[in-house]
Short mmCIF file of C-alpha atoms in Angstrom, two decimals:
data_model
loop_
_atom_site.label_atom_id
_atom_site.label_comp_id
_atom_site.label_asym_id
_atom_site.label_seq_id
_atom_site.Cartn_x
_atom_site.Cartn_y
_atom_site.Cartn_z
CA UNK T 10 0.00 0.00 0.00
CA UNK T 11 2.60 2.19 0.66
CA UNK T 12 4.91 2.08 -2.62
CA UNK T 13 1.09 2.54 -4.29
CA UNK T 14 1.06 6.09 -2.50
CA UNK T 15 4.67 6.67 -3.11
CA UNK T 16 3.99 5.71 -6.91
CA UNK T 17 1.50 8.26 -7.57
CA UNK T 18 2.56 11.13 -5.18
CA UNK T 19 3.98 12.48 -8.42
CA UNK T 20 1.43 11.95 -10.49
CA UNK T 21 -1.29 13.83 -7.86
CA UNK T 22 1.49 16.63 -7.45
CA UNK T 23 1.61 17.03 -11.52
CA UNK T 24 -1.92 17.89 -11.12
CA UNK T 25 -2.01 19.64 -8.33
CA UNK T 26 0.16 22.03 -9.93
CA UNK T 27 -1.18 21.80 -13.17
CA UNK T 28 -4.59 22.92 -11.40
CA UNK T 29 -2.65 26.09 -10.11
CA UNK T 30 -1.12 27.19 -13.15
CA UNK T 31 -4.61 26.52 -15.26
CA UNK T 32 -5.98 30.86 -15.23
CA UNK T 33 -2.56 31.93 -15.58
CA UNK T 34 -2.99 35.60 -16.23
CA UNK T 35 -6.18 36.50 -17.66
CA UNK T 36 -8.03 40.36 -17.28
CA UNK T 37 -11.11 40.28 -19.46
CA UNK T 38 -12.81 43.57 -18.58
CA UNK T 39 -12.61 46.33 -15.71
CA UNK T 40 -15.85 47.52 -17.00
CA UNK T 41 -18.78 46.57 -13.94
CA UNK T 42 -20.98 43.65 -14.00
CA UNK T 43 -23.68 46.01 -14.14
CA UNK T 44 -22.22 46.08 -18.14
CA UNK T 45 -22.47 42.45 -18.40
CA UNK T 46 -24.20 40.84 -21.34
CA UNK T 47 -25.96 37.69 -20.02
CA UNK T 48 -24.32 34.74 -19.68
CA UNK T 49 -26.87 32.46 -21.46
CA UNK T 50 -26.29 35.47 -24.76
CA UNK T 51 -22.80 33.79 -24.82
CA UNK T 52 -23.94 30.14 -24.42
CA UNK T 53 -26.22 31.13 -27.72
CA UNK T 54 -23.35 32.39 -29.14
CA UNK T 55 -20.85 29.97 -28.82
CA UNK T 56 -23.78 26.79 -30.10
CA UNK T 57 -24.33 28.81 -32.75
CA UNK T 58 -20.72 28.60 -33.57
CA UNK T 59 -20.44 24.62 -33.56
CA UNK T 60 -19.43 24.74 -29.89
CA UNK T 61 -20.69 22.33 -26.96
CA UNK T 62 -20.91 24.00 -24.19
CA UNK T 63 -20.45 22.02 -20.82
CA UNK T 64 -20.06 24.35 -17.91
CA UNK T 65 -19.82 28.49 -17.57
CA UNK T 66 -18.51 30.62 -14.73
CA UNK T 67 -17.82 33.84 -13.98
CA UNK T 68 -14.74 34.92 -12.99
CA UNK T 69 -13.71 38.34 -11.62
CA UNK T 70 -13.47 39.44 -15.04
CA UNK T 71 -14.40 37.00 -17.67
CA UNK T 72 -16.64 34.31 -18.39
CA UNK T 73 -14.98 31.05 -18.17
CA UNK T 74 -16.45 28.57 -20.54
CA UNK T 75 -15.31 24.61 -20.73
CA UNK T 76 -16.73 23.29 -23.62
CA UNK T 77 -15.43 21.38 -26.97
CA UNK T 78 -14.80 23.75 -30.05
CA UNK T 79 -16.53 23.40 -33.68
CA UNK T 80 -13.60 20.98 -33.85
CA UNK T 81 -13.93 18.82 -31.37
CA UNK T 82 -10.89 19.76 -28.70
CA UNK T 83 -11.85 20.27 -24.83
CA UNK T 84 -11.23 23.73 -24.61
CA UNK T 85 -11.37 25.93 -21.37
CA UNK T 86 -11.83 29.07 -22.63
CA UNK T 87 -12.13 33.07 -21.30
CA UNK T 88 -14.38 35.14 -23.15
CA UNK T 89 -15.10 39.29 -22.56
CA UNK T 90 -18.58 39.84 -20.56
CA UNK T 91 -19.20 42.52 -22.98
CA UNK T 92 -18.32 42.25 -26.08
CA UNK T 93 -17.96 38.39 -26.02
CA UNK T 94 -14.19 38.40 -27.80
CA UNK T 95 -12.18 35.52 -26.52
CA UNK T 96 -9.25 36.36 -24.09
CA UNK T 97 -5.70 34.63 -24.29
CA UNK T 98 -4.25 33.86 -21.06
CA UNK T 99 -0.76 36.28 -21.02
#
């Protein structure tokens, strides 16, 4: 049981850091949530656009959308509130 734990301490630690790393950097908007489009205009959006949409948050400054692209790739994604133009992590 032990060497099991020892095995896959790395492996947990890979994703615990992963996990940390994930937002890196990202500022969508300083503009107030009173400014906000609606969530759910986005989630139109985004279907319209080939997109499956699985889950959408809202950060301090984005919308955070997980979802698989027109393609087909799991994406996790940060889009602008209010004007809906997708942010790169810096």
């Amino acid at each position: 049981m032990t060497s099991t734990i020892v095995k896959l301490a790395p492996l947990v630690l890979a994703f615990a850091v992963n996990g940390a790393w994930a937002h890196g950097d990202v500022k969508c908007t300083t503009r107030p949530k009173a400014e906000w489009k609606p969530h759910t205009e986005l989630h139109e959006k985004l279907t319209k656009e080939g997109w499956v949409v699985r889950r959408m948050e809202a950060t301090a400054s984005c919308y955070e959308v997980y979802a698989k692209d027109p393609q087909g790739k799991r994406i996790e994604a940060f889009f602008d509130p209010v004007t809906f133009a997708r942010v790169e992590e810096k």
